[in-house]
Amino acid sequence: MPRKGMRTIFFKSPSPSPTRMTPPPSPLPHTFSESLMEENIEVADFIITKRDADVASLFSDREEAREYLGSVKKLQKAMQFLVLHHSSSEKIVRAQILMQTAMKRLEKEFYQILRSNRAYLDPESVSAHSSSRPSASRSSFSDFEEEDFENELRDENDSIPEVERVSLAAMADLRAIAEAMISAGYAKECIKIYKIIRKSIVDEALYHLGVERGLTFQQVQKMEWEVLEVKIKTWLSAVKMAVKTLFYGERILCDQVFSNSAPIRESCFTEISKQGALSLFGFPEKVAKYMKTPEKMFRVLDLYEAVSDLWPEIESIFSFESTSIVRSTAVNSLIKLGDAVRTILTDFETAIQKDSSKTTVPGGGLHPLTRYVMNYVSFLADYSGILSDIFADWPFTIPSALPESYFGSPNNEETISSPISVRLAWLILVMLCKLDAKATMYKDVELSYLFLANNLQYVIGKVRQSNLNFLLGDEWVIKHEQKVKQYAANYERIGWSKVLASLPENPTAEISMDQVSDHFRRFNSAFEEAYMKQCCWVVPDARLRDYIKVSLARRIAPVYKGFYEIYGGVQRKKELGGDSLVRYTPDDLGNYWSDLFYGSRSSGSVSSSSSRGGRSR
């Protein structure tokens, strides 16, 4: 009878647990005689006893390792024969003692290979090569009896780097030991060692990547945004490495070592990786619940993009039923992040509409709202693909009809049709409508038009320089450039109408000297008034600034030049010895206009007493 404390493994029926997979005895061939059974026990006794006293690693010599595993397999056959034909034989006790000794040795070897080859079995090394290499997949418990893995590896894989060669060999050794132990009913011992060592490696790797365990929602809520943002950046740099290298490599290793047992593969990988994966993929959801303000948008989008891009790998790596909670955690994070993005974007639009600043921008320059909204929307355009996913099931209904001039002709094929393009275009339109209201705060109507031209020009510039140009299209840009020109024309018409009206409609027509004097007097007064009022106004965009100056020169300079060339000299002779009414030559007008729109009076002032016609510096 078996000794006390010794497991009688071959009398057990198979356990449903994945950690106990002792198969029932199978009928042996009639050729397996009693003499052969005794021979197997004797050979196993010699090999196992001899190696039990040897402190050197069994797998340092592949020939001996193959011989040892072969003897274990033959001992197993002998024990099966005894159970079927001589169940009360004392030889069963002897065989069990030998088997127990062999399993202890293999357990020790399994542990040593895992520990000593840690550098070669790290996830990065394992994931660097395919799990389907022929040499790696064929070497198993039974293969050791028939072929020399080392020779096969050398012959078939001369081009494999040394690190990968060692990694493949270690995996083959572990798999051979695991199959031998599981076949003999020692799955529990094998799995325990594997889980402890591999879990410590995965946990350590996640720690070095900066993945925090046990971080609660309450802790996240209490963090300053600057602190949380640092954690988000750390997570973003860690998640790709964790999924594509750490968990992927660990899944490959599990699949290799326990290739003959799907339940054990699942059990090991789940226990090793689930806790770390839940901590990793649970973090974005906690961030999604953080205070939802516009400045948080882009970090939320970064998190969504990271999880979304990695979803195919997540779904594949954590495909087991027991790791479904990992998949659902990642999906739930995507859902919560999407909800946060939709809420933030809605709040952003509301914030634009509720902007109540009453102060006007000096000189009609760029309004802070324009800068803020366009910087924000242009950044959003960089996430158009992600935003399309987030808003795929959230149709957008425009609160009011958009002007045809905003989107273009309805019959034009280039009108904006992308849902995300429409959303971003709507945000810009909401801002432009707000700017229209702010323009009415200027006392000078011409300055209000200059303000609108400046801000719309800035909007167009941001569109051209970002992905908004692709989303909104060239037609959008062209139509808004036309609107800028319209605003500029209105500014010129109102701001310089008195100057133009001071000159005769036909500058070369013959008129009296009194009329000539009156025209020069009125021109001087109107020009000086317009210049002094506008010398502090600003046009930040160089192209728009030049466009307005050229346009002014084309409207006024030819009329004044024609009038000046005919009557300027005559008027000066008439006023010889007194103050001249002819204060400006045609070139002087260009010089004064060149100083406009820089927002400073220091560039020059209008002369009111020069008899030479020019500027006083």
XYZ file of C-alpha atoms in Angstrom:
617
model
C 0.000 0.000 0.000
C 1.165 3.577 -0.533
C 2.994 5.244 2.287
C 1.310 7.871 4.393
C 1.497 11.312 2.787
C 2.309 9.920 -0.659
C -0.181 10.730 -3.423
C -1.632 7.831 -5.317
C -2.028 9.820 -8.475
C -3.127 7.150 -10.889
C -6.144 6.094 -8.935
C -7.679 9.581 -9.173
C -10.307 10.508 -11.657
C -9.575 13.663 -13.629
C -10.279 16.858 -11.698
C -12.380 19.593 -13.311
C -9.926 22.139 -11.946
C -7.439 23.490 -14.498
C -4.655 22.942 -11.949
C -5.199 19.196 -11.678
C -5.157 17.430 -14.997
C -4.244 13.783 -14.279
C -5.571 11.705 -17.167
C -7.151 8.325 -16.483
C -5.049 5.320 -17.362
C -5.282 4.462 -21.020
C -5.182 0.918 -22.304
C -1.590 -0.054 -23.006
C -0.558 -2.095 -26.030
C -0.298 -5.834 -25.449
C 3.351 -5.571 -26.367
C 3.960 -3.694 -23.123
C 4.943 -6.790 -21.077
C 5.621 -7.144 -17.410
C 9.300 -7.504 -18.094
C 9.339 -4.235 -19.992
C 7.504 -2.579 -17.120
C 10.121 -3.780 -14.668
C 12.875 -2.635 -17.007
C 11.336 0.845 -17.195
C 11.227 1.084 -13.419
C 14.843 -0.050 -13.113
C 16.056 2.425 -15.741
C 14.051 5.231 -14.161
C 15.419 4.308 -10.739
C 18.980 4.561 -12.028
C 18.554 7.830 -13.927
C 16.351 9.622 -11.400
C 18.438 8.567 -8.377
C 21.682 9.499 -10.115
C 20.449 12.943 -11.087
C 18.850 13.568 -7.718
C 22.293 13.731 -6.132
C 23.642 16.057 -8.845
C 23.484 19.752 -7.980
C 24.122 20.877 -11.561
C 21.199 21.940 -13.688
C 19.572 19.033 -15.430
C 19.055 21.102 -18.581
C 22.687 22.171 -18.859
C 23.168 18.943 -20.790
C 20.382 18.396 -23.298
C 21.234 14.750 -23.813
C 20.783 14.070 -20.123
C 17.641 16.199 -19.976
C 16.151 14.195 -22.823
C 17.122 10.959 -21.121
C 15.641 12.116 -17.809
C 12.306 13.137 -19.306
C 12.218 9.930 -21.311
C 12.675 7.884 -18.155
C 9.862 9.807 -16.455
C 7.569 9.067 -19.365
C 8.456 5.355 -19.308
C 8.005 5.259 -15.543
C 4.564 6.703 -16.043
C 3.704 3.909 -18.506
C 4.964 1.326 -16.049
C 2.781 2.747 -13.297
C -0.237 2.675 -15.559
C 0.462 -0.998 -16.329
C 0.738 -1.798 -12.621
C -2.506 -0.018 -11.800
C -4.343 -1.989 -14.480
C -2.828 -5.430 -13.870
C -1.200 -5.461 -10.425
C -2.933 -2.798 -8.374
C -1.734 -4.272 -5.054
C 1.902 -4.676 -6.087
C 4.630 -3.206 -3.895
C 6.233 -1.963 -7.090
C 3.614 0.756 -7.223
C 5.023 2.191 -4.012
C 8.547 2.122 -5.401
C 7.398 3.730 -8.647
C 5.531 6.414 -6.754
C 8.594 7.228 -4.698
C 10.645 7.546 -7.875
C 7.969 9.690 -9.507
C 7.797 11.963 -6.488
C 11.585 12.358 -6.531
C 11.509 13.150 -10.243
C 8.746 15.716 -9.798
C 10.640 17.472 -7.010
C 13.660 17.661 -9.274
C 11.629 18.945 -12.212
C 9.921 21.453 -9.926
C 13.345 22.718 -8.898
C 14.494 22.858 -12.541
C 11.343 24.726 -13.517
C 11.992 27.313 -10.836
C 15.680 27.675 -11.766
C 14.944 28.148 -15.463
C 12.354 30.802 -14.700
C 14.715 32.638 -12.369
C 18.022 32.278 -14.206
C 16.536 33.142 -17.612
C 14.537 36.094 -16.352
C 16.408 38.482 -18.636
C 15.669 36.269 -21.645
C 12.068 35.630 -20.670
C 11.179 39.267 -20.112
C 8.080 40.284 -22.111
C 10.079 42.424 -24.520
C 12.330 39.520 -25.512
C 9.440 37.080 -25.752
C 7.244 39.420 -27.782
C 10.112 40.164 -30.165
C 9.693 36.860 -31.945
C 6.683 34.986 -33.202
C 5.119 32.356 -31.020
C 4.655 30.180 -34.081
C 8.291 29.374 -34.881
C 8.551 25.694 -35.852
C 11.445 24.945 -33.527
C 9.715 26.505 -30.564
C 6.385 24.838 -31.150
C 7.600 21.280 -31.758
C 9.804 20.900 -28.688
C 7.729 19.297 -25.970
C 7.736 16.571 -23.358
C 7.306 13.891 -25.992
C 9.673 15.543 -28.472
C 12.584 15.287 -26.050
C 12.380 11.583 -26.470
C 12.792 11.767 -30.206
C 14.856 14.788 -31.254
C 17.579 17.047 -30.021
C 16.109 20.505 -29.751
C 19.486 22.156 -29.473
C 20.668 20.740 -32.796
C 17.379 21.650 -34.458
C 17.584 25.181 -33.163
C 21.177 25.527 -34.372
C 20.519 24.004 -37.782
C 17.278 25.823 -38.589
C 17.869 29.186 -36.953
C 21.479 30.196 -37.538
C 20.342 33.760 -38.172
C 18.493 34.110 -34.848
C 20.199 36.509 -32.394
C 21.669 34.977 -29.265
C 19.103 36.569 -26.952
C 16.242 35.143 -28.956
C 17.943 31.755 -29.203
C 18.267 31.530 -25.428
C 14.677 32.728 -24.994
C 13.329 30.075 -27.370
C 15.373 27.342 -25.700
C 14.210 28.377 -22.218
C 10.574 28.344 -23.313
C 11.007 24.888 -24.808
C 12.568 23.602 -21.578
C 9.788 25.088 -19.475
C 7.168 23.598 -21.748
C 8.762 20.134 -21.587
C 8.885 20.265 -17.775
C 5.352 21.612 -17.509
C 3.989 18.842 -19.711
C 5.821 16.192 -17.700
C 4.581 17.543 -14.356
C 1.019 18.049 -15.529
C 0.923 14.577 -17.073
C 2.123 13.113 -13.760
C -0.502 14.991 -11.744
C 1.785 17.752 -10.435
C 0.127 20.632 -12.240
C -0.577 22.509 -9.012
C 3.100 22.722 -8.022
C 4.184 23.725 -11.517
C 1.524 26.409 -11.875
C 2.166 27.854 -8.429
C 5.830 28.479 -9.192
C 5.026 29.926 -12.589
C 2.386 32.309 -11.297
C 4.469 33.624 -8.410
C 7.549 34.356 -10.496
C 5.807 35.711 -13.580
C 3.345 37.855 -11.617
C 6.206 39.499 -9.743
C 7.857 40.317 -13.083
C 4.675 41.825 -14.543
C 3.942 43.812 -11.366
C 7.493 45.130 -11.247
C 7.362 46.152 -14.903
C 4.073 48.022 -14.390
C 5.558 49.774 -11.351
C 8.549 50.965 -13.383
C 6.196 52.156 -16.122
C 4.451 54.330 -13.527
C 1.140 52.429 -13.390
C -0.353 53.046 -9.956
C -2.235 50.351 -8.100
C -5.241 51.102 -5.938
C -5.728 54.684 -7.134
C -9.331 55.537 -6.231
C -11.722 57.966 -7.844
C -11.823 59.983 -4.621
C -8.039 60.377 -4.731
C -8.174 61.519 -8.344
C -10.929 64.031 -7.570
C -8.826 65.631 -4.832
C -5.759 66.099 -7.057
C -4.727 69.422 -8.482
C -5.010 69.391 -12.244
C -1.253 69.892 -12.645
C -0.608 66.756 -10.594
C -3.214 64.720 -12.449
C -1.907 65.893 -15.813
C 1.537 64.544 -14.960
C -0.057 61.190 -14.120
C -1.952 61.240 -17.420
C 1.268 61.860 -19.347
C 2.929 58.998 -17.483
C -0.010 56.720 -18.271
C 0.034 57.672 -21.950
C 3.709 56.803 -22.244
C 3.164 53.530 -20.353
C 0.020 52.067 -21.899
C 1.462 51.217 -25.315
C 4.463 49.476 -23.785
C 2.245 47.668 -21.302
C -0.121 46.312 -23.960
C 2.132 45.707 -26.960
C 5.133 44.405 -25.029
C 4.344 43.465 -21.430
C 0.938 41.779 -21.653
C 1.492 40.576 -25.221
C 4.806 38.963 -24.283
C 3.274 37.398 -21.181
C 0.418 35.940 -23.203
C 2.893 34.417 -25.679
C 4.945 32.913 -22.860
C 1.854 31.388 -21.223
C 0.685 29.995 -24.537
C 4.118 28.472 -25.169
C 4.806 26.948 -21.758
C 1.306 25.504 -21.332
C 0.570 24.870 -24.998
C -1.061 21.512 -24.248
C -3.570 22.823 -21.717
C -5.943 25.642 -22.603
C -7.466 25.813 -19.077
C -4.021 26.178 -17.468
C -2.972 28.787 -20.029
C -6.045 30.814 -19.178
C -5.668 30.363 -15.418
C -2.019 31.411 -15.389
C -2.336 34.405 -17.692
C -5.422 35.660 -15.876
C -3.888 35.503 -12.412
C -0.624 37.050 -13.609
C -2.034 39.932 -15.612
C -5.613 40.709 -14.588
C -4.938 42.861 -11.547
C -2.338 45.002 -13.322
C -4.477 45.323 -16.446
C -7.487 46.454 -14.415
C -5.381 49.136 -12.734
C -4.067 50.232 -16.130
C -7.393 50.432 -17.974
C -9.370 51.698 -15.006
C -7.377 54.935 -14.794
C -8.934 56.693 -17.846
C -12.432 56.231 -16.444
C -11.418 57.963 -13.226
C -10.004 60.864 -15.234
C -13.217 61.041 -17.278
C -15.169 61.728 -14.104
C -12.847 64.589 -13.136
C -14.086 68.175 -13.415
C -15.163 68.583 -17.055
C -13.810 71.955 -18.169
C -12.623 72.909 -21.691
C -8.936 72.893 -20.793
C -9.211 69.185 -19.841
C -10.515 68.236 -23.288
C -7.257 67.387 -25.001
C -5.956 65.093 -22.263
C -9.289 63.292 -22.310
C -8.980 62.908 -26.084
C -5.416 61.634 -25.700
C -6.641 58.963 -23.296
C -9.504 57.986 -25.603
C -7.193 57.791 -28.602
C -4.683 55.619 -26.728
C -7.281 53.064 -25.597
C -9.071 53.125 -28.950
C -5.868 52.552 -30.931
C -4.883 49.638 -28.673
C -8.326 48.029 -28.601
C -7.547 45.319 -31.223
C -4.550 44.184 -29.146
C -6.498 44.417 -25.888
C -9.297 42.304 -27.333
C -6.853 39.704 -28.635
C -4.541 39.474 -25.626
C -7.352 39.358 -23.062
C -9.585 37.064 -25.107
C -10.176 34.547 -22.315
C -13.541 34.453 -20.591
C -11.804 34.974 -17.252
C -10.243 38.227 -18.556
C -13.496 39.595 -19.971
C -13.543 42.074 -17.078
C -10.347 43.590 -18.496
C -12.005 44.081 -21.880
C -15.138 45.524 -20.280
C -13.023 47.908 -18.172
C -11.292 49.213 -21.293
C -14.624 49.579 -23.103
C -16.178 51.324 -20.115
C -13.275 53.768 -20.030
C -13.903 54.562 -23.703
C -17.601 55.127 -22.989
C -16.926 57.440 -20.036
C -14.220 59.340 -21.908
C -16.601 59.799 -24.851
C -19.290 61.103 -22.517
C -16.783 63.540 -21.036
C -15.771 64.818 -24.494
C -19.387 65.420 -25.517
C -20.106 67.242 -22.254
C -16.983 69.407 -22.522
C -17.723 70.360 -26.136
C -21.288 71.308 -25.253
C -20.042 73.397 -22.326
C -17.466 75.020 -24.583
C -20.166 76.192 -26.997
C -22.245 77.462 -24.089
C -19.248 79.368 -22.731
C -18.816 81.128 -26.106
C -22.460 82.118 -26.205
C -22.378 83.388 -22.619
C -19.207 85.454 -23.019
C -20.250 88.793 -21.586
C -17.092 90.906 -21.738
C -18.056 94.523 -22.440
C -14.647 96.068 -22.975
C -13.543 96.801 -26.520
C -10.128 95.834 -27.835
C -7.994 99.007 -28.327
C -7.463 99.848 -31.984
C -9.886 97.167 -33.200
C -7.328 94.396 -32.760
C -7.811 90.712 -32.010
C -10.339 89.875 -29.345
C -9.186 87.329 -26.704
C -12.269 85.269 -27.507
C -11.094 84.907 -31.110
C -7.660 83.704 -30.101
C -9.025 81.305 -27.504
C -11.742 79.758 -29.636
C -9.628 79.388 -32.779
C -6.676 77.887 -30.924
C -9.075 75.485 -29.264
C -10.940 74.526 -32.444
C -7.733 74.110 -34.461
C -6.460 71.680 -31.806
C -9.781 69.840 -31.972
C -9.268 69.441 -35.711
C -6.182 67.340 -34.981
C -8.498 64.826 -33.281
C -11.112 64.759 -36.046
C -10.883 60.978 -36.434
C -11.370 60.338 -32.727
C -14.156 62.922 -32.533
C -15.896 61.191 -35.423
C -15.934 57.963 -33.399
C -17.156 59.709 -30.267
C -19.987 61.543 -32.037
C -20.892 58.702 -34.421
C -24.101 57.940 -32.511
C -24.827 61.547 -31.546
C -26.342 63.325 -34.574
C -25.861 67.064 -34.564
C -28.843 69.330 -35.096
C -27.958 72.931 -35.821
C -30.134 75.193 -33.647
C -30.751 77.626 -36.497
C -30.224 77.725 -40.240
C -26.668 78.535 -41.174
C -26.233 81.351 -43.687
C -25.656 80.130 -47.210
C -22.659 82.419 -47.409
C -21.116 80.536 -44.500
C -21.212 77.045 -45.991
C -21.450 77.833 -49.669
C -24.124 77.138 -52.220
C -26.289 74.126 -51.343
C -25.836 72.895 -54.907
C -22.053 72.913 -54.674
C -20.431 69.503 -54.190
C -17.744 70.990 -51.959
C -20.109 72.076 -49.197
C -19.267 70.848 -45.726
C -20.738 67.411 -45.165
C -18.610 65.675 -42.507
C -20.463 65.646 -39.167
C -17.338 66.722 -37.297
C -16.657 69.453 -39.864
C -20.174 70.781 -39.323
C -19.695 70.763 -35.541
C -16.433 72.670 -35.738
C -17.839 75.075 -38.336
C -20.772 75.694 -36.033
C -18.462 76.575 -33.133
C -16.655 79.096 -35.349
C -19.954 80.575 -36.469
C -21.148 80.927 -32.870
C -17.954 82.854 -32.124
C -18.298 85.058 -35.229
C -21.853 85.940 -34.244
C -20.563 86.880 -30.817
C -17.917 89.093 -32.426
C -20.606 90.804 -34.491
C -22.279 91.813 -31.243
C -19.004 93.007 -29.742
C -18.289 95.132 -32.819
C -21.339 97.281 -32.039
C -19.643 98.469 -28.839
C -17.245 100.673 -30.812
C -18.318 104.314 -31.104
C -16.664 104.634 -34.497
C -18.479 102.526 -37.065
C -15.406 102.322 -39.275
C -13.426 100.880 -36.363
C -16.086 98.219 -35.806
C -15.594 97.067 -39.409
C -11.819 97.073 -38.974
C -12.307 94.977 -35.824
C -14.412 92.449 -37.748
C -11.907 92.339 -40.607
C -9.004 91.753 -38.205
C -10.693 88.960 -36.300
C -12.056 87.180 -39.358
C -8.637 87.394 -40.990
C -7.170 85.713 -37.906
C -9.825 82.995 -38.136
C -8.939 82.345 -41.784
C -5.240 82.216 -40.931
C -5.823 79.598 -38.225
C -7.949 77.558 -40.611
C -5.266 77.650 -43.317
C -2.515 76.655 -40.875
C -4.317 73.680 -39.330
C -6.354 70.610 -40.202
C -9.383 72.883 -40.275
C -8.405 73.729 -43.838
C -8.967 70.092 -44.799
C -12.186 69.800 -42.781
C -13.827 73.073 -43.875
C -12.490 73.155 -47.398
C -11.171 75.797 -49.791
C -14.633 77.146 -50.564
C -15.127 78.053 -46.912
C -11.831 79.940 -46.909
C -12.550 81.770 -50.178
C -15.994 82.946 -49.064
C -14.665 84.235 -45.772
C -11.805 86.017 -47.487
C -14.441 87.798 -49.556
C -16.167 88.770 -46.327
C -12.905 90.198 -44.968
C -12.600 92.323 -48.113
C -16.182 93.470 -47.617
C -15.425 94.534 -44.031
C -12.278 96.339 -45.237
C -14.253 98.110 -47.959
C -16.828 99.266 -45.399
C -14.031 100.561 -43.191
C -12.547 102.533 -46.090
C -15.908 103.891 -47.236
C -16.887 105.175 -43.794
C -13.443 106.059 -42.439
C -12.190 107.982 -45.485
C -15.405 109.210 -47.114
C -14.910 112.799 -45.871
C -11.398 112.855 -47.314
C -12.601 111.653 -50.694
C -15.598 114.029 -50.585
C -13.303 117.016 -49.995
C -11.873 116.646 -53.497
C -13.724 117.587 -56.692
C -15.378 114.756 -58.564
C -13.393 115.749 -61.641
C -9.975 116.782 -60.319
C -8.855 118.163 -63.689
C -11.952 120.324 -64.318
C -11.456 124.088 -64.378
C -12.710 125.783 -61.182
C -12.230 129.129 -59.479
C -9.368 129.817 -57.121
C -11.770 130.210 -54.233
C -13.037 126.700 -54.936
C -9.468 125.471 -55.190
C -8.670 126.956 -51.789
C -11.837 125.465 -50.326
C -10.984 121.981 -51.620
C -7.444 122.113 -50.221
C -8.724 123.442 -46.891
C -11.381 120.739 -46.598
C -8.920 118.029 -47.673
C -6.371 119.073 -45.070
C -8.987 119.062 -42.342
C -10.530 115.712 -43.335
C -7.189 113.977 -43.854
C -5.757 115.194 -40.572
C -8.900 114.221 -38.710
C -8.933 110.715 -40.222
C -5.237 110.195 -39.700
C -5.186 111.403 -36.090
C -8.192 109.225 -35.259
C -6.794 106.124 -36.929
C -3.094 106.323 -36.197
C -3.657 104.240 -33.050
C -5.733 101.615 -34.803
C -4.164 98.286 -35.554
C -4.171 95.616 -38.245
C -2.009 92.743 -36.924
C -2.019 90.708 -40.125
C 0.611 92.020 -42.544
C -1.240 90.888 -45.668
C -4.470 92.542 -44.604
C -2.577 95.673 -43.548
C -0.929 95.988 -46.954
C -4.200 95.220 -48.718
C -6.008 98.064 -46.940
C -3.184 100.545 -47.537
C -3.015 99.723 -51.236
C -6.781 99.970 -51.481
C -6.766 103.393 -49.795
C -4.039 104.645 -52.110
C -5.975 103.498 -55.174
C -9.143 105.252 -54.031
C -7.710 108.607 -52.915
C -4.201 109.098 -54.304
C -5.076 109.371 -58.029
C -7.809 111.954 -57.363
C -5.581 114.036 -55.125
C -2.621 113.694 -57.477
C -4.640 114.940 -60.449
C -5.966 117.895 -58.460
C -2.525 118.660 -56.959
C -0.686 118.628 -60.294
C -3.052 121.217 -61.794
C -3.771 123.485 -58.827
C -1.054 122.832 -56.248
C 1.524 125.167 -57.806
C -1.019 127.906 -58.590
C -2.309 127.879 -55.033
C 1.191 128.179 -53.609
C 2.035 131.196 -55.745
C -1.150 132.883 -54.635
C -0.247 132.331 -50.984
C 3.401 133.382 -51.350
C 4.593 134.824 -48.030
C 1.738 133.313 -46.005
C 0.677 129.924 -44.707
C 0.079 127.532 -47.569
C -3.077 125.469 -47.827
C -1.165 122.894 -49.881
C 0.319 120.903 -47.036
C 0.764 117.493 -48.662
C 2.279 116.249 -51.868
C 0.874 112.959 -53.291
C 3.980 111.165 -51.969
C 3.304 112.512 -48.470
C -0.051 110.745 -48.400
C 1.664 107.416 -49.030
C 4.130 108.104 -46.251
C 1.371 108.830 -43.752
C -0.638 105.787 -44.776
C 2.468 103.609 -44.389
C 2.506 104.500 -40.680
C -1.088 103.461 -40.087
C -2.310 100.279 -38.364
C 0.652 99.727 -36.085
C -1.217 101.003 -33.035
C 1.155 103.845 -32.059
C 1.189 107.621 -32.537
C 4.944 107.759 -32.152
C 5.534 106.855 -35.779
C 4.579 110.314 -36.984
C 2.152 113.238 -36.670
C 0.321 115.389 -39.168
C 1.897 118.781 -39.858
C -0.550 121.648 -39.721
C 1.818 124.449 -40.676
C 4.316 123.109 -43.168
C 4.554 125.366 -46.224
C 6.691 122.798 -48.046
C 4.062 120.135 -48.061
C 5.353 117.241 -46.049
C 5.680 115.646 -42.637
C 7.284 117.119 -39.599
C 9.328 114.555 -37.698
